[in-house]
Amino acid sequence: MHPLGKVVVAGVALVVFCGTAYGYANLRSLDEVTRDDVIGAEAKPGEQPADGSLDILLVGRDSRTDLQGNPLPADVLRELRVGPNGDDLTDTLIVLRIPNGTKEVKAFSIPRDSYVSMPGGKGKINAAFGRAKAAEARNRRAAGETDKAKIDQEALTAARRATRQAVEDLTGVTIDHFAEVNLLSFSEISKAVGGVDVCLKTDTKDRNSGADFKAGPQRIAGADALAFVRQRDNVKGGDLGRARRQQVFLAGLAKQVLSSGTLSDPGKLSDLIDAVKRSVVLDGSWNLLDFVGQMRGISGGGIEFATIPTVNVDYRYDPANPKATAVQVDPAQVKAFAAGLIGAHAPAAPAPVVDVSNASAHAGLAARVADVLRDKGFTPGTTGNTGSRRTSLVRFGPDLADRGAEVAKLLGGLTTQQTSSVPPGHIEVLLGSVYAGPGIAGGGGAPGGDEPITSGGVVCVD
């Protein structure tokens, strides 16, 4: 349920990117927004974090309740085109990086199915919230607490903190502020700004989310906006494609607030602030008025979106359940990516050495493939020819299982083999006669790429 991240930007795009005297004065009414002790630190005026960037975590929850924990009415659920049952999942995770002393905002998505380490064992990052919530509720009851409302609130605080920690552990980013929205708030905020412009490359329909859109540019709000960012089926790229949908919507929402007169229209601004107050949760240390002062002057195209690097979007993480899939990520890669957004350099583990052997009739193939892997950050090892074989194979020791799988993926999905016979720190690639991956025709092929998403214009997506 990814709408939530976007909602925050309404709340935070109103807050974050506001620039008019009227808007600034009326932001004081946001003092009534719900707060929670997610961060714990006291915010300082004109924040200049030590890591070089003010970092905000936008969280979207697949929640069918209001801020008081009451179930949403049946008529509201029907309007939103969602069922009565929701999970304690964070289906939207977006980090905004605002480098110290600049007006550029770098936003990156973390796919909800990213497979990471966290308390309780490895799992999909969107499960961190539910795990911590359930564990804290059990602990409170075991300690003798009987007040349900108090148990629920303490469990929610623990869940938000666990989500923040999971994001920090994966990205190396210190989260300074936290904003959370739910299904209802997303719908209301998208309507409050008068809708958001998006564009689709093809017609698409999905019964589960209620999505039913024609190709081309269009303005969406309310339930349609929710369906746009929630659609799972018939979206090219799976979890990564849906993250791109979220980015496009968020960029459009920011553009709408920044350029359409929302902040100078008393009626729209009032609706937007009311929607934020009803259903957005912020960390207790966030001084919104200070933040607005810092962010004045940001341009309409001043937000640039990306997604963290991934190793395998069809990762079969459970041998006992081969149909279960997740998105495999390399924490070292993710940390380097996040640091690079603000020009910093993350401490990275030494790159594995990759030795490439050519068992095919293609002259020079080993050297070309080694060049491809060097460009992807691996250390070139030995290259040469070896005895003829038909199939290709990537071999590695147990210490490099994740990086070995990454090499196999980069070369077109080669078979892998874990073995102790490979020297520590090395990965071995054997290229068979049927190899058809990067480097086969010389040069490794041109990398594909989607059009960059910014808040400066509308990008058509799948």
GROMACS .gro file of C-alpha atoms in nm:
model
  462
    1MET     CA    1   0.000   0.000   0.000
    2HIS     CA    2   0.216   0.272  -0.128
    3PRO     CA    3  -0.007   0.569  -0.133
    4LEU     CA    4   0.095   0.662   0.206
    5GLY     CA    5   0.433   0.789   0.117
    6LYS     CA    6   0.276   1.030  -0.113
    7VAL     CA    7   0.036   1.149   0.134
    8VAL     CA    8   0.303   1.258   0.355
    9VAL     CA    9   0.431   1.480   0.092
   10ALA     CA   10   0.107   1.651   0.087
   11GLY     CA   11   0.147   1.705   0.449
   12VAL     CA   12   0.511   1.740   0.409
   13ALA     CA   13   0.487   1.908   0.072
   14LEU     CA   14   0.264   2.159   0.218
   15VAL     CA   15   0.488   2.183   0.517
   16VAL     CA   16   0.811   2.111   0.348
   17PHE     CA   17   0.780   2.314   0.040
   18CYS     CA   18   0.557   2.598   0.145
   19GLY     CA   19   0.667   2.943   0.049
   20THR     CA   20   0.391   3.197   0.095
   21ALA     CA   21   0.326   3.421   0.392
   22TYR     CA   22  -0.029   3.291   0.416
   23GLY     CA   23   0.088   2.931   0.412
   24TYR     CA   24   0.358   2.993   0.668
   25ALA     CA   25   0.123   3.159   0.912
   26ASN     CA   26  -0.139   2.890   0.881
   27LEU     CA   27   0.106   2.607   0.932
   28ARG     CA   28   0.084   2.687   1.301
   29SER     CA   29  -0.244   2.498   1.305
   30LEU     CA   30  -0.043   2.183   1.230
   31ASP     CA   31   0.060   2.186   1.595
   32GLU     CA   32  -0.246   1.965   1.637
   33VAL     CA   33  -0.102   1.687   1.419
   34THR     CA   34  -0.053   1.352   1.597
   35ARG     CA   35   0.297   1.298   1.734
   36ASP     CA   36   0.490   0.990   1.848
   37ASP     CA   37   0.833   0.945   2.008
   38VAL     CA   38   0.988   0.771   1.706
   39ILE     CA   39   1.321   0.955   1.699
   40GLY     CA   40   1.372   1.068   2.058
   41ALA     CA   41   1.618   1.351   1.985
   42GLU     CA   42   1.538   1.717   2.031
   43ALA     CA   43   1.530   1.904   1.699
   44LYS     CA   44   1.754   2.208   1.676
   45PRO     CA   45   1.669   2.526   1.479
   46GLY     CA   46   1.828   2.522   1.135
   47GLU     CA   47   1.919   2.153   1.157
   48GLN     CA   48   2.253   2.065   0.997
   49PRO     CA   49   2.296   1.693   1.073
   50ALA     CA   50   2.646   1.558   1.117
   51ASP     CA   51   2.605   1.308   0.833
   52GLY     CA   52   2.557   1.596   0.588
   53SER     CA   53   2.186   1.560   0.522
   54LEU     CA   54   1.850   1.607   0.690
   55ASP     CA   55   1.681   1.270   0.634
   56ILE     CA   56   1.306   1.210   0.652
   57LEU     CA   57   1.145   0.866   0.643
   58LEU     CA   58   0.802   0.860   0.478
   59VAL     CA   59   0.605   0.552   0.579
   60GLY     CA   60   0.277   0.429   0.433
   61ARG     CA   61   0.074   0.178   0.632
   62ASP     CA   62  -0.183  -0.062   0.494
   63SER     CA   63  -0.410   0.031   0.783
   64ARG     CA   64  -0.791   0.024   0.787
   65THR     CA   65  -0.817   0.221   1.110
   66ASP     CA   66  -0.814   0.586   1.211
   67LEU     CA   67  -0.557   0.744   1.440
   68GLN     CA   68  -0.752   0.628   1.745
   69GLY     CA   69  -0.739   0.267   1.625
   70ASN     CA   70  -1.108   0.255   1.531
   71PRO     CA   71  -1.198   0.053   1.219
   72LEU     CA   72  -1.287   0.265   0.918
   73PRO     CA   73  -1.662   0.258   0.839
   74ALA     CA   74  -1.781   0.015   0.574
   75ASP     CA   75  -1.888   0.297   0.339
   76VAL     CA   76  -1.540   0.451   0.357
   77LEU     CA   77  -1.378   0.114   0.280
   78ARG     CA   78  -1.608   0.076  -0.020
   79GLU     CA   79  -1.515   0.421  -0.142
   80LEU     CA   80  -1.147   0.337  -0.108
   81ARG     CA   81  -1.204  -0.002  -0.283
   82VAL     CA   82  -1.032  -0.197  -0.007
   83GLY     CA   83  -1.146  -0.483   0.211
   84PRO     CA   84  -1.191  -0.468   0.591
   85ASN     CA   85  -0.873  -0.663   0.669
   86GLY     CA   86  -0.531  -0.503   0.659
   87ASP     CA   87  -0.194  -0.618   0.777
   88ASP     CA   88   0.053  -0.440   1.003
   89LEU     CA   89   0.280  -0.376   0.707
   90THR     CA   90   0.466  -0.071   0.584
   91ASP     CA   91   0.399  -0.086   0.215
   92THR     CA   92   0.563   0.247   0.136
   93LEU     CA   93   0.913   0.336   0.248
   94ILE     CA   94   1.064   0.650   0.096
   95VAL     CA   95   1.360   0.844   0.232
   96LEU     CA   96   1.402   1.215   0.155
   97ARG     CA   97   1.765   1.331   0.173
   98ILE     CA   98   1.808   1.707   0.199
   99PRO     CA   99   2.182   1.789   0.190
  100ASN     CA  100   2.299   2.055   0.434
  101GLY     CA  101   2.296   2.403   0.285
  102THR     CA  102   2.116   2.313  -0.040
  103LYS     CA  103   1.765   2.325  -0.180
  104GLU     CA  104   1.792   1.993  -0.363
  105VAL     CA  105   1.590   1.702  -0.233
  106LYS     CA  106   1.692   1.347  -0.319
  107ALA     CA  107   1.418   1.089  -0.262
  108PHE     CA  108   1.468   0.714  -0.283
  109SER     CA  109   1.232   0.420  -0.250
  110ILE     CA  110   1.298   0.097  -0.064
  111PRO     CA  111   1.096  -0.187  -0.221
  112ARG     CA  112   0.862  -0.323   0.043
  113ASP     CA  113   0.979  -0.682  -0.022
  114SER     CA  114   1.350  -0.604   0.031
  115TYR     CA  115   1.495  -0.902   0.220
  116VAL     CA  116   1.697  -0.772   0.517
  117SER     CA  117   1.833  -0.863   0.858
  118MET     CA  118   1.628  -0.740   1.153
  119PRO     CA  119   1.532  -0.850   1.506
  120GLY     CA  120   1.365  -1.188   1.495
  121GLY     CA  121   1.561  -1.301   1.191
  122LYS     CA  122   1.577  -1.210   0.825
  123GLY     CA  123   1.261  -1.110   0.646
  124LYS     CA  124   1.096  -0.857   0.418
  125ILE     CA  125   1.151  -0.506   0.543
  126ASN     CA  126   0.779  -0.427   0.542
  127ALA     CA  127   0.731  -0.687   0.818
  128ALA     CA  128   0.951  -0.500   1.068
  129PHE     CA  129   0.652  -0.293   1.179
  130GLY     CA  130   0.423  -0.588   1.253
  131ARG     CA  131   0.691  -0.795   1.422
  132ALA     CA  132   0.782  -0.520   1.666
  133LYS     CA  133   0.420  -0.425   1.729
  134ALA     CA  134   0.321  -0.782   1.820
  135ALA     CA  135   0.631  -0.835   2.034
  136GLU     CA  136   0.578  -0.514   2.232
  137ALA     CA  137   0.211  -0.592   2.290
  138ARG     CA  138   0.305  -0.935   2.426
  139ASN     CA  139   0.569  -0.782   2.652
  140ARG     CA  140   0.327  -0.519   2.790
  141ARG     CA  141   0.064  -0.783   2.868
  142ALA     CA  142   0.325  -1.012   3.025
  143ALA     CA  143   0.432  -0.720   3.245
  144GLY     CA  144   0.078  -0.694   3.377
  145GLU     CA  145  -0.054  -0.403   3.170
  146THR     CA  146  -0.430  -0.433   3.114
  147ASP     CA  147  -0.515  -0.097   2.957
  148LYS     CA  148  -0.572  -0.190   2.590
  149ALA     CA  149  -0.534   0.167   2.463
  150LYS     CA  150  -0.199   0.202   2.640
  151ILE     CA  151  -0.079  -0.135   2.511
  152ASP     CA  152  -0.179  -0.042   2.156
  153GLN     CA  153  -0.002   0.294   2.170
  154GLU     CA  154   0.320   0.151   2.313
  155ALA     CA  155   0.311  -0.126   2.052
  156LEU     CA  156   0.270   0.129   1.771
  157THR     CA  157   0.562   0.336   1.900
  158ALA     CA  158   0.781   0.025   1.910
  159ALA     CA  159   0.671  -0.068   1.558
  160ARG     CA  160   0.759   0.276   1.419
  161ARG     CA  161   1.096   0.270   1.589
  162ALA     CA  162   1.168  -0.078   1.451
  163THR     CA  163   1.081   0.036   1.099
  164ARG     CA  164   1.310   0.337   1.134
  165GLN     CA  165   1.589   0.112   1.263
  166ALA     CA  166   1.548  -0.137   0.978
  167VAL     CA  167   1.581   0.147   0.726
  168GLU     CA  168   1.886   0.288   0.903
  169ASP     CA  169   2.055  -0.053   0.918
  170LEU     CA  170   2.000  -0.115   0.547
  171THR     CA  171   2.088   0.230   0.415
  172GLY     CA  172   2.340   0.367   0.663
  173VAL     CA  173   2.128   0.684   0.678
  174THR     CA  174   2.048   0.837   1.017
  175ILE     CA  175   1.677   0.918   1.010
  176ASP     CA  176   1.614   1.264   1.155
  177HIS     CA  177   1.236   1.277   1.111
  178PHE     CA  178   0.947   1.041   1.055
  179ALA     CA  179   0.607   1.080   0.888
  180GLU     CA  180   0.338   0.812   0.856
  181VAL     CA  181   0.010   0.808   0.665
  182ASN     CA  182  -0.265   0.552   0.608
  183LEU     CA  183  -0.514   0.469   0.334
  184LEU     CA  184  -0.772   0.726   0.432
  185SER     CA  185  -0.528   1.013   0.469
  186PHE     CA  186  -0.382   0.944   0.127
  187SER     CA  187  -0.722   0.964  -0.035
  188GLU     CA  188  -0.816   1.282   0.148
  189ILE     CA  189  -0.490   1.463   0.081
  190SER     CA  190  -0.491   1.380  -0.289
  191LYS     CA  191  -0.841   1.526  -0.311
  192ALA     CA  192  -0.748   1.833  -0.105
  193VAL     CA  193  -0.488   1.944  -0.361
  194GLY     CA  194  -0.734   1.902  -0.649
  195GLY     CA  195  -0.586   1.581  -0.786
  196VAL     CA  196  -0.245   1.487  -0.924
  197ASP     CA  197  -0.131   1.460  -1.287
  198VAL     CA  198   0.011   1.124  -1.395
  199CYS     CA  199   0.068   0.947  -1.725
  200LEU     CA  200   0.053   0.579  -1.826
  201LYS     CA  201   0.215   0.414  -2.127
  202THR     CA  202  -0.065   0.161  -2.175
  203ASP     CA  203  -0.419   0.082  -2.063
  204THR     CA  204  -0.421  -0.111  -1.736
  205LYS     CA  205  -0.673  -0.282  -1.512
  206ASP     CA  206  -0.648  -0.468  -1.182
  207ARG     CA  207  -0.951  -0.602  -0.997
  208ASN     CA  208  -0.777  -0.630  -0.660
  209SER     CA  209  -0.682  -0.262  -0.633
  210GLY     CA  210  -0.972  -0.128  -0.839
  211ALA     CA  211  -0.732   0.019  -1.095
  212ASP     CA  212  -0.889   0.087  -1.436
  213PHE     CA  213  -0.691   0.343  -1.632
  214LYS     CA  214  -0.648   0.433  -1.997
  215ALA     CA  215  -0.311   0.516  -2.149
  216GLY     CA  216  -0.199   0.876  -2.155
  217PRO     CA  217  -0.197   1.178  -1.923
  218GLN     CA  218  -0.473   1.209  -1.663
  219ARG     CA  219  -0.550   1.367  -1.326
  220ILE     CA  220  -0.639   1.134  -1.040
  221ALA     CA  221  -0.754   1.178  -0.680
  222GLY     CA  222  -0.919   0.985  -0.398
  223ALA     CA  223  -0.985   0.617  -0.467
  224ASP     CA  224  -0.835   0.640  -0.817
  225ALA     CA  225  -0.511   0.778  -0.675
  226LEU     CA  226  -0.507   0.501  -0.418
  227ALA     CA  227  -0.557   0.238  -0.689
  228PHE     CA  228  -0.280   0.392  -0.901
  229VAL     CA  229  -0.018   0.345  -0.632
  230ARG     CA  230  -0.155   0.017  -0.490
  231GLN     CA  231  -0.185  -0.178  -0.816
  232ARG     CA  232   0.019  -0.500  -0.803
  233ASP     CA  233  -0.103  -0.703  -1.100
  234ASN     CA  234  -0.030  -0.603  -1.459
  235VAL     CA  235   0.246  -0.362  -1.354
  236LYS     CA  236   0.571  -0.416  -1.540
  237GLY     CA  237   0.864  -0.470  -1.307
  238GLY     CA  238   0.666  -0.599  -1.010
  239ASP     CA  239   0.767  -0.437  -0.681
  240LEU     CA  240   1.014  -0.206  -0.857
  241GLY     CA  241   0.749  -0.099  -1.107
  242ARG     CA  242   0.508  -0.016  -0.830
  243ALA     CA  243   0.779   0.183  -0.649
  244ARG     CA  244   0.821   0.383  -0.971
  245ARG     CA  245   0.444   0.447  -0.976
  246GLN     CA  246   0.473   0.584  -0.623
  247GLN     CA  247   0.760   0.810  -0.721
  248VAL     CA  248   0.568   0.949  -1.018
  249PHE     CA  249   0.267   1.022  -0.801
  250LEU     CA  250   0.478   1.179  -0.527
  251ALA     CA  251   0.656   1.397  -0.782
  252GLY     CA  252   0.321   1.504  -0.923
  253LEU     CA  253   0.187   1.580  -0.578
  254ALA     CA  254   0.487   1.797  -0.495
  255LYS     CA  255   0.455   1.976  -0.830
  256GLN     CA  256   0.085   2.036  -0.769
  257VAL     CA  257   0.147   2.191  -0.429
  258LEU     CA  258   0.440   2.396  -0.551
  259SER     CA  259   0.307   2.532  -0.879
  260SER     CA  260  -0.072   2.529  -0.874
  261GLY     CA  261  -0.140   2.792  -0.613
  262THR     CA  262  -0.242   2.543  -0.346
  263LEU     CA  263  -0.054   2.728  -0.077
  264SER     CA  264  -0.197   3.064  -0.174
  265ASP     CA  265  -0.555   2.936  -0.197
  266PRO     CA  266  -0.712   2.963   0.151
  267GLY     CA  267  -0.971   2.693   0.077
  268LYS     CA  268  -0.725   2.437  -0.063
  269LEU     CA  269  -0.470   2.506   0.205
  270SER     CA  270  -0.730   2.468   0.479
  271ASP     CA  271  -0.848   2.135   0.332
  272LEU     CA  272  -0.492   2.013   0.305
  273ILE     CA  273  -0.403   2.104   0.663
  274ASP     CA  274  -0.724   1.943   0.790
  275ALA     CA  275  -0.646   1.621   0.602
  276VAL     CA  276  -0.295   1.613   0.747
  277LYS     CA  277  -0.418   1.673   1.100
  278ARG     CA  278  -0.676   1.394   1.076
  279SER     CA  279  -0.449   1.112   0.977
  280VAL     CA  280  -0.075   1.188   0.959
  281VAL     CA  281   0.166   1.089   1.239
  282LEU     CA  282   0.494   1.279   1.282
  283ASP     CA  283   0.783   1.225   1.519
  284GLY     CA  284   0.771   1.436   1.834
  285SER     CA  285   1.093   1.629   1.769
  286TRP     CA  286   1.000   1.779   1.431
  287ASN     CA  287   0.970   2.157   1.446
  288LEU     CA  288   0.760   2.221   1.136
  289LEU     CA  289   0.789   2.597   1.135
  290ASP     CA  290   1.168   2.575   1.149
  291PHE     CA  291   1.158   2.320   0.871
  292VAL     CA  292   0.948   2.544   0.649
  293GLY     CA  293   1.197   2.824   0.700
  294GLN     CA  294   1.481   2.594   0.595
  295MET     CA  295   1.302   2.473   0.283
  296ARG     CA  296   1.177   2.804   0.147
  297GLY     CA  297   1.292   2.862  -0.206
  298ILE     CA  298   1.294   2.503  -0.325
  299SER     CA  299   1.208   2.492  -0.694
  300GLY     CA  300   0.928   2.299  -0.860
  301GLY     CA  301   1.178   2.053  -1.007
  302GLY     CA  302   1.385   2.032  -0.693
  303ILE     CA  303   1.297   1.673  -0.598
  304GLU     CA  304   1.471   1.387  -0.774
  305PHE     CA  305   1.358   1.026  -0.725
  306ALA     CA  306   1.540   0.694  -0.740
  307THR     CA  307   1.517   0.337  -0.608
  308ILE     CA  308   1.786   0.155  -0.412
  309PRO     CA  309   1.999  -0.091  -0.612
  310THR     CA  310   1.879  -0.450  -0.606
  311VAL     CA  311   2.049  -0.782  -0.671
  312ASN     CA  312   1.757  -1.011  -0.759
  313VAL     CA  313   1.390  -0.910  -0.775
  314ASP     CA  314   1.282  -1.275  -0.782
  315TYR     CA  315   1.484  -1.400  -0.486
  316ARG     CA  316   1.377  -1.746  -0.362
  317TYR     CA  317   1.473  -1.703   0.000
  318ASP     CA  318   1.300  -2.006   0.152
  319PRO     CA  319   1.407  -2.354   0.033
  320ALA     CA  320   1.104  -2.501   0.211
  321ASN     CA  321   0.871  -2.275   0.011
  322PRO     CA  322   1.020  -2.229  -0.338
  323LYS     CA  323   0.727  -2.015  -0.451
  324ALA     CA  324   0.801  -1.748  -0.190
  325THR     CA  325   0.989  -1.455  -0.341
  326ALA     CA  326   1.148  -1.136  -0.215
  327VAL     CA  327   1.377  -0.861  -0.345
  328GLN     CA  328   1.740  -0.942  -0.270
  329VAL     CA  329   1.956  -0.641  -0.178
  330ASP     CA  330   2.321  -0.594  -0.088
  331PRO     CA  331   2.350  -0.364   0.217
  332ALA     CA  332   2.698  -0.247   0.110
  333GLN     CA  333   2.563  -0.140  -0.228
  334VAL     CA  334   2.263   0.030  -0.073
  335LYS     CA  335   2.478   0.224   0.175
  336ALA     CA  336   2.710   0.343  -0.104
  337PHE     CA  337   2.409   0.447  -0.313
  338ALA     CA  338   2.246   0.644  -0.030
  339ALA     CA  339   2.571   0.817   0.060
  340GLY     CA  340   2.634   0.904  -0.304
  341LEU     CA  341   2.310   1.101  -0.324
  342ILE     CA  342   2.466   1.376  -0.114
  343GLY     CA  343   2.821   1.338  -0.242
  344ALA     CA  344   2.942   1.142   0.060
  345HIS     CA  345   3.132   0.818   0.048
  346ALA     CA  346   3.009   0.525   0.250
  347PRO     CA  347   3.265   0.285   0.393
  348ALA     CA  348   3.232  -0.016   0.168
  349ALA     CA  349   3.349  -0.369   0.210
  350PRO     CA  350   3.635  -0.467  -0.025
  351ALA     CA  351   3.495  -0.565  -0.364
  352PRO     CA  352   3.527  -0.938  -0.437
  353VAL     CA  353   3.780  -1.050  -0.696
  354VAL     CA  354   3.614  -1.214  -0.995
  355ASP     CA  355   3.812  -1.468  -1.201
  356VAL     CA  356   3.659  -1.536  -1.544
  357SER     CA  357   3.728  -1.843  -1.759
  358ASN     CA  358   3.608  -1.882  -2.118
  359ALA     CA  359   3.488  -2.234  -2.200
  360SER     CA  360   3.325  -2.125  -2.529
  361ALA     CA  361   3.447  -2.059  -2.883
  362HIS     CA  362   3.398  -1.681  -2.851
  363ALA     CA  363   3.744  -1.523  -2.862
  364GLY     CA  364   3.812  -1.264  -2.592
  365LEU     CA  365   3.487  -1.334  -2.406
  366ALA     CA  366   3.647  -1.369  -2.062
  367ALA     CA  367   3.815  -1.027  -2.085
  368ARG     CA  368   3.496  -0.858  -2.205
  369VAL     CA  369   3.287  -1.008  -1.925
  370ALA     CA  370   3.556  -0.912  -1.673
  371ASP     CA  371   3.526  -0.552  -1.799
  372VAL     CA  372   3.149  -0.563  -1.751
  373LEU     CA  373   3.190  -0.679  -1.391
  374ARG     CA  374   3.463  -0.423  -1.324
  375ASP     CA  375   3.222  -0.149  -1.432
  376LYS     CA  376   2.974  -0.288  -1.177
  377GLY     CA  377   3.223  -0.246  -0.894
  378PHE     CA  378   3.391  -0.588  -0.881
  379THR     CA  379   3.769  -0.631  -0.874
  380PRO     CA  380   3.908  -0.794  -1.191
  381GLY     CA  381   4.096  -1.117  -1.131
  382THR     CA  382   4.247  -1.365  -1.374
  383THR     CA  383   4.099  -1.420  -1.721
  384GLY     CA  384   4.169  -1.693  -1.974
  385ASN     CA  385   4.042  -1.995  -2.161
  386THR     CA  386   3.957  -2.335  -2.017
  387GLY     CA  387   3.824  -2.671  -2.132
  388SER     CA  388   3.507  -2.662  -2.342
  389ARG     CA  389   3.170  -2.685  -2.166
  390ARG     CA  390   2.814  -2.607  -2.270
  391THR     CA  391   2.661  -2.430  -1.969
  392SER     CA  392   2.787  -2.139  -1.762
  393LEU     CA  393   2.844  -2.142  -1.387
  394VAL     CA  394   2.922  -1.893  -1.108
  395ARG     CA  395   3.110  -2.044  -0.812
  396PHE     CA  396   3.180  -1.887  -0.473
  397GLY     CA  397   3.246  -1.962  -0.108
  398PRO     CA  398   2.987  -1.927   0.170
  399ASP     CA  399   3.126  -1.583   0.263
  400LEU     CA  400   3.027  -1.442  -0.078
  401ALA     CA  401   2.689  -1.604  -0.139
  402ASP     CA  402   2.509  -1.270  -0.186
  403ARG     CA  403   2.775  -1.121  -0.414
  404GLY     CA  404   2.800  -1.444  -0.613
  405ALA     CA  405   2.426  -1.435  -0.672
  406GLU     CA  406   2.464  -1.073  -0.782
  407VAL     CA  407   2.727  -1.169  -1.042
  408ALA     CA  408   2.503  -1.446  -1.171
  409LYS     CA  409   2.215  -1.202  -1.202
  410LEU     CA  410   2.426  -0.938  -1.380
  411LEU     CA  411   2.537  -1.194  -1.637
  412GLY     CA  412   2.185  -1.295  -1.731
  413GLY     CA  413   2.078  -1.534  -1.456
  414LEU     CA  414   2.355  -1.796  -1.459
  415THR     CA  415   2.355  -2.111  -1.246
  416THR     CA  416   2.534  -2.073  -0.913
  417GLN     CA  417   2.732  -2.313  -0.697
  418GLN     CA  418   2.854  -2.259  -0.342
  419THR     CA  419   3.177  -2.445  -0.271
  420SER     CA  420   3.469  -2.419  -0.031
  421SER     CA  421   3.714  -2.484  -0.316
  422VAL     CA  422   3.698  -2.119  -0.429
  423PRO     CA  423   3.964  -1.902  -0.257
  424PRO     CA  424   3.830  -1.660   0.007
  425GLY     CA  425   3.739  -1.323  -0.141
  426HIS     CA  426   3.707  -1.464  -0.491
  427ILE     CA  427   3.420  -1.549  -0.725
  428GLU     CA  428   3.477  -1.775  -1.026
  429VAL     CA  429   3.282  -1.743  -1.351
  430LEU     CA  430   3.286  -2.020  -1.615
  431LEU     CA  431   3.138  -1.912  -1.949
  432GLY     CA  432   2.993  -2.199  -2.153
  433SER     CA  433   2.919  -2.225  -2.523
  434VAL     CA  434   2.553  -2.122  -2.477
  435TYR     CA  435   2.637  -1.806  -2.281
  436ALA     CA  436   2.443  -1.509  -2.423
  437GLY     CA  437   2.481  -1.241  -2.154
  438PRO     CA  438   2.668  -0.910  -2.135
  439GLY     CA  439   3.001  -0.908  -2.318
  440ILE     CA  440   2.902  -1.168  -2.577
  441ALA     CA  441   2.912  -0.916  -2.864
  442GLY     CA  442   3.184  -0.692  -2.725
  443GLY     CA  443   3.137  -0.391  -2.502
  444GLY     CA  444   2.879  -0.553  -2.277
  445GLY     CA  445   2.577  -0.385  -2.432
  446ALA     CA  446   2.428  -0.048  -2.348
  447PRO     CA  447   2.254  -0.038  -2.012
  448GLY     CA  448   1.885   0.033  -2.029
  449GLY     CA  449   1.725   0.302  -1.821
  450ASP     CA  450   1.391   0.466  -1.755
  451GLU     CA  451   1.340   0.838  -1.783
  452PRO     CA  452   1.446   1.008  -1.457
  453ILE     CA  453   1.160   1.117  -1.232
  454THR     CA  454   1.164   1.466  -1.083
  455SER     CA  455   0.897   1.703  -0.954
  456GLY     CA  456   0.954   1.927  -1.256
  457GLY     CA  457   0.726   1.742  -1.499
  458VAL     CA  458   0.506   1.440  -1.569
  459VAL     CA  459   0.681   1.115  -1.672
  460CYS     CA  460   0.482   0.835  -1.840
  461VAL     CA  461   0.522   0.498  -1.665
  462ASP     CA  462   0.393   0.143  -1.699
   0.00000   0.00000   0.00000
